[in-house]
PDB file of C-alpha atoms in Angstrom:
ATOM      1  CA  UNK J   1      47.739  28.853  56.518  1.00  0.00           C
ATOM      2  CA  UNK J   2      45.376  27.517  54.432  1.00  0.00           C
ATOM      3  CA  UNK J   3      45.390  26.685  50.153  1.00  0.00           C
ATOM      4  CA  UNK J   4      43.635  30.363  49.468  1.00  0.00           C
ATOM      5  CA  UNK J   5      46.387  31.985  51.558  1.00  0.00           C
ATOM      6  CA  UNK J   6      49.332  29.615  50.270  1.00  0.00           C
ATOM      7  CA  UNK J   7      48.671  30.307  46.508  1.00  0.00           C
ATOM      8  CA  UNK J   8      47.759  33.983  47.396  1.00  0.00           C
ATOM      9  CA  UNK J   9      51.465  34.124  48.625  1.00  0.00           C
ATOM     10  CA  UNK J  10      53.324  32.509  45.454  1.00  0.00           C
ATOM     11  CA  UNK J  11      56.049  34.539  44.490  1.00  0.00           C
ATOM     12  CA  UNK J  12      58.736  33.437  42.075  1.00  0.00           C
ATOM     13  CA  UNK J  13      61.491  35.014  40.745  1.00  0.00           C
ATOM     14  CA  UNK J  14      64.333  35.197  37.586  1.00  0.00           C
ATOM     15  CA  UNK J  15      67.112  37.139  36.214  1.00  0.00           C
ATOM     16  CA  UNK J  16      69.784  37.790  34.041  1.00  0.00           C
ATOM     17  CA  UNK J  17      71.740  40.196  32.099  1.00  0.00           C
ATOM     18  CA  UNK J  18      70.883  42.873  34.587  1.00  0.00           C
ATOM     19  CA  UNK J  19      67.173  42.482  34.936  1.00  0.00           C
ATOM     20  CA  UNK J  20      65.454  40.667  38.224  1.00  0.00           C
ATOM     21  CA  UNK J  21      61.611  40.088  38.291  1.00  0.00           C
ATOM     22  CA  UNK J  22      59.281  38.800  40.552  1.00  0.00           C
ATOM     23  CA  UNK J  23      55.810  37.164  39.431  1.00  0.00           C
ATOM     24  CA  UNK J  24      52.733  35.692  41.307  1.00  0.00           C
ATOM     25  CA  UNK J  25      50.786  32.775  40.730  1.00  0.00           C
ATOM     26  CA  UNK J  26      48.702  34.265  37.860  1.00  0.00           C
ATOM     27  CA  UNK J  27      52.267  35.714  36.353  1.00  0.00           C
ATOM     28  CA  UNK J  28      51.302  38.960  37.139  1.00  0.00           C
ATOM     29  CA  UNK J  29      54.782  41.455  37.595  1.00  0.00           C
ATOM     30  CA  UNK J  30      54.869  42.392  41.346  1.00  0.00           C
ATOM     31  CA  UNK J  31      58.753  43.545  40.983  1.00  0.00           C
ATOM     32  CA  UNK J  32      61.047  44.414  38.221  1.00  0.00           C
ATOM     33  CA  UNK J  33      64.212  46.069  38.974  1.00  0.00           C
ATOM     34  CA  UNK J  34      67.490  47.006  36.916  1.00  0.00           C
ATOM     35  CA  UNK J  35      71.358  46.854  37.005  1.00  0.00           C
ATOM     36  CA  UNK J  36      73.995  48.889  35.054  1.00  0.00           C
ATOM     37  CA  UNK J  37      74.001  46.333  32.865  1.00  0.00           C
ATOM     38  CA  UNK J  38      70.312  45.980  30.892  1.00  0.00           C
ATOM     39  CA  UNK J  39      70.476  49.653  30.859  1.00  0.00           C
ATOM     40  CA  UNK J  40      73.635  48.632  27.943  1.00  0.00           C
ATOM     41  CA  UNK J  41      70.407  47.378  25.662  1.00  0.00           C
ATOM     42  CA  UNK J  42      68.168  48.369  22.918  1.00  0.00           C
ATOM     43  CA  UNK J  43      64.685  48.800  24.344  1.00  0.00           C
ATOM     44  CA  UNK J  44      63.336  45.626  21.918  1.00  0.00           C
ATOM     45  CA  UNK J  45      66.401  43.652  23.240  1.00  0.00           C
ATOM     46  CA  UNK J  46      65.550  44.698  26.927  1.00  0.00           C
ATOM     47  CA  UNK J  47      61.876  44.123  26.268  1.00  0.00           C
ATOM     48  CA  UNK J  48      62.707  40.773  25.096  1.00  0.00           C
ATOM     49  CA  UNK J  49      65.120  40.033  28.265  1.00  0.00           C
ATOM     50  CA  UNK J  50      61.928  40.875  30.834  1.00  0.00           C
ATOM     51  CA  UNK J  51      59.457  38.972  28.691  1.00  0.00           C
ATOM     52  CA  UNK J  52      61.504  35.701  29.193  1.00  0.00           C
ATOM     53  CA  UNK J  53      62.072  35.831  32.509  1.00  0.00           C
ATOM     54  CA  UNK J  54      58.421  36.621  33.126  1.00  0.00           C
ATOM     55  CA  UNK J  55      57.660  33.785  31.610  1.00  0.00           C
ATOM     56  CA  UNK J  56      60.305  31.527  33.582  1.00  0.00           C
ATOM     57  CA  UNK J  57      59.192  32.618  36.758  1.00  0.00           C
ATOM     58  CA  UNK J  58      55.552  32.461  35.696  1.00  0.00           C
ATOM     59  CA  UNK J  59      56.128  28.776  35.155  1.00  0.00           C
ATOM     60  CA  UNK J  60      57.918  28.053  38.221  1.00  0.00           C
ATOM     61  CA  UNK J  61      55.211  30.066  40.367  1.00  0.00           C
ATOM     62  CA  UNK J  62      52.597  27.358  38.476  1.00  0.00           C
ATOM     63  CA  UNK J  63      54.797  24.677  39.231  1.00  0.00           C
ATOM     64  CA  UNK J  64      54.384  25.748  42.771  1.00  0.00           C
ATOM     65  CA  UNK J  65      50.829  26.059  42.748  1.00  0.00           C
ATOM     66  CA  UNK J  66      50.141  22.605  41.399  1.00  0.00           C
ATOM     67  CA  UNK J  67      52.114  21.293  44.277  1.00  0.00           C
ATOM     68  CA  UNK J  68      50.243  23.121  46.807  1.00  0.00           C
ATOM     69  CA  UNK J  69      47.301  21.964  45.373  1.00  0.00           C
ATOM     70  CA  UNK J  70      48.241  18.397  44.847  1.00  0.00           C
ATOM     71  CA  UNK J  71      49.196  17.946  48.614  1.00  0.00           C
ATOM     72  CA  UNK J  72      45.005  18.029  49.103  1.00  0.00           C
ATOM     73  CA  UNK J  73      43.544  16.824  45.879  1.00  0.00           C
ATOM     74  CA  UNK J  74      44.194  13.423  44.245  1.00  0.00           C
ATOM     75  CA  UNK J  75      46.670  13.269  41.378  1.00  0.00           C
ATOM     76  CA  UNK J  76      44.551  12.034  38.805  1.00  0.00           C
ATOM     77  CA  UNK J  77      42.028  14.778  39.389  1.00  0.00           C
ATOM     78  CA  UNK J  78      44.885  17.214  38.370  1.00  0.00           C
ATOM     79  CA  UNK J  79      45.584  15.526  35.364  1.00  0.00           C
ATOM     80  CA  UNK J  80      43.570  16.112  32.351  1.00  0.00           C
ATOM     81  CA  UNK J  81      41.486  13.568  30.831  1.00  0.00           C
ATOM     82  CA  UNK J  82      42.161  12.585  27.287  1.00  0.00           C
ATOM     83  CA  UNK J  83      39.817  14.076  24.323  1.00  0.00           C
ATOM     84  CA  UNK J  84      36.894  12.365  23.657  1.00  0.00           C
ATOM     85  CA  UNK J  85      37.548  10.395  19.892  1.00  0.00           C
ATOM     86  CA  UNK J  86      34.877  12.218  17.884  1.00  0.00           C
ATOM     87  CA  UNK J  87      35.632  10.471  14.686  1.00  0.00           C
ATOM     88  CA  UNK J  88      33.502   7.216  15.701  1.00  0.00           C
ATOM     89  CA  UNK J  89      30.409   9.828  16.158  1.00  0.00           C
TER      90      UNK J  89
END
């Protein structure tokens, strides 16, 4: 499989309090599903719940991502480079 097809196929999940998501690499929602449970909360509450553990799985699925991609590019390339000091200009 190559990098294109590896990052393609990222998936990474979360849950809690009822609610189970699934993201890809870009943190796009491919699954959300429910239990008894969230269905107990206030839609702001419940709203709240999915938007955290979109963002915990979005940041896993990156994690992920950077590895695949480090195993072919060099480290340093995937590390940013400092700001230029424009004060001195």
């Amino acid at each position: 499989m190559g990098l294109g097809e590896r990052l393609d196929a990222i998936r990474r999940g979360a849950s809690g309090r009822g609610v189970a998501v699934v993201v890809d690499l870009h943190g796009k929602l491919v699954d959300l599903s429910f239990s008894r449970e969230s269905l107990t909360m206030r839609p702001e509450e419940l709203a709240g719940v999915v938007r955290d553990l979109v963002d915990r799985a979005a940041a896993d699925a990156v994690t992920e991502g950077v590895a695949a991609v480090g195993e072919l590019v060099p480290a340093d390339l995937l590390t940013p480079s400092p700001a230029p000091d424009r004060s001195r200009t």
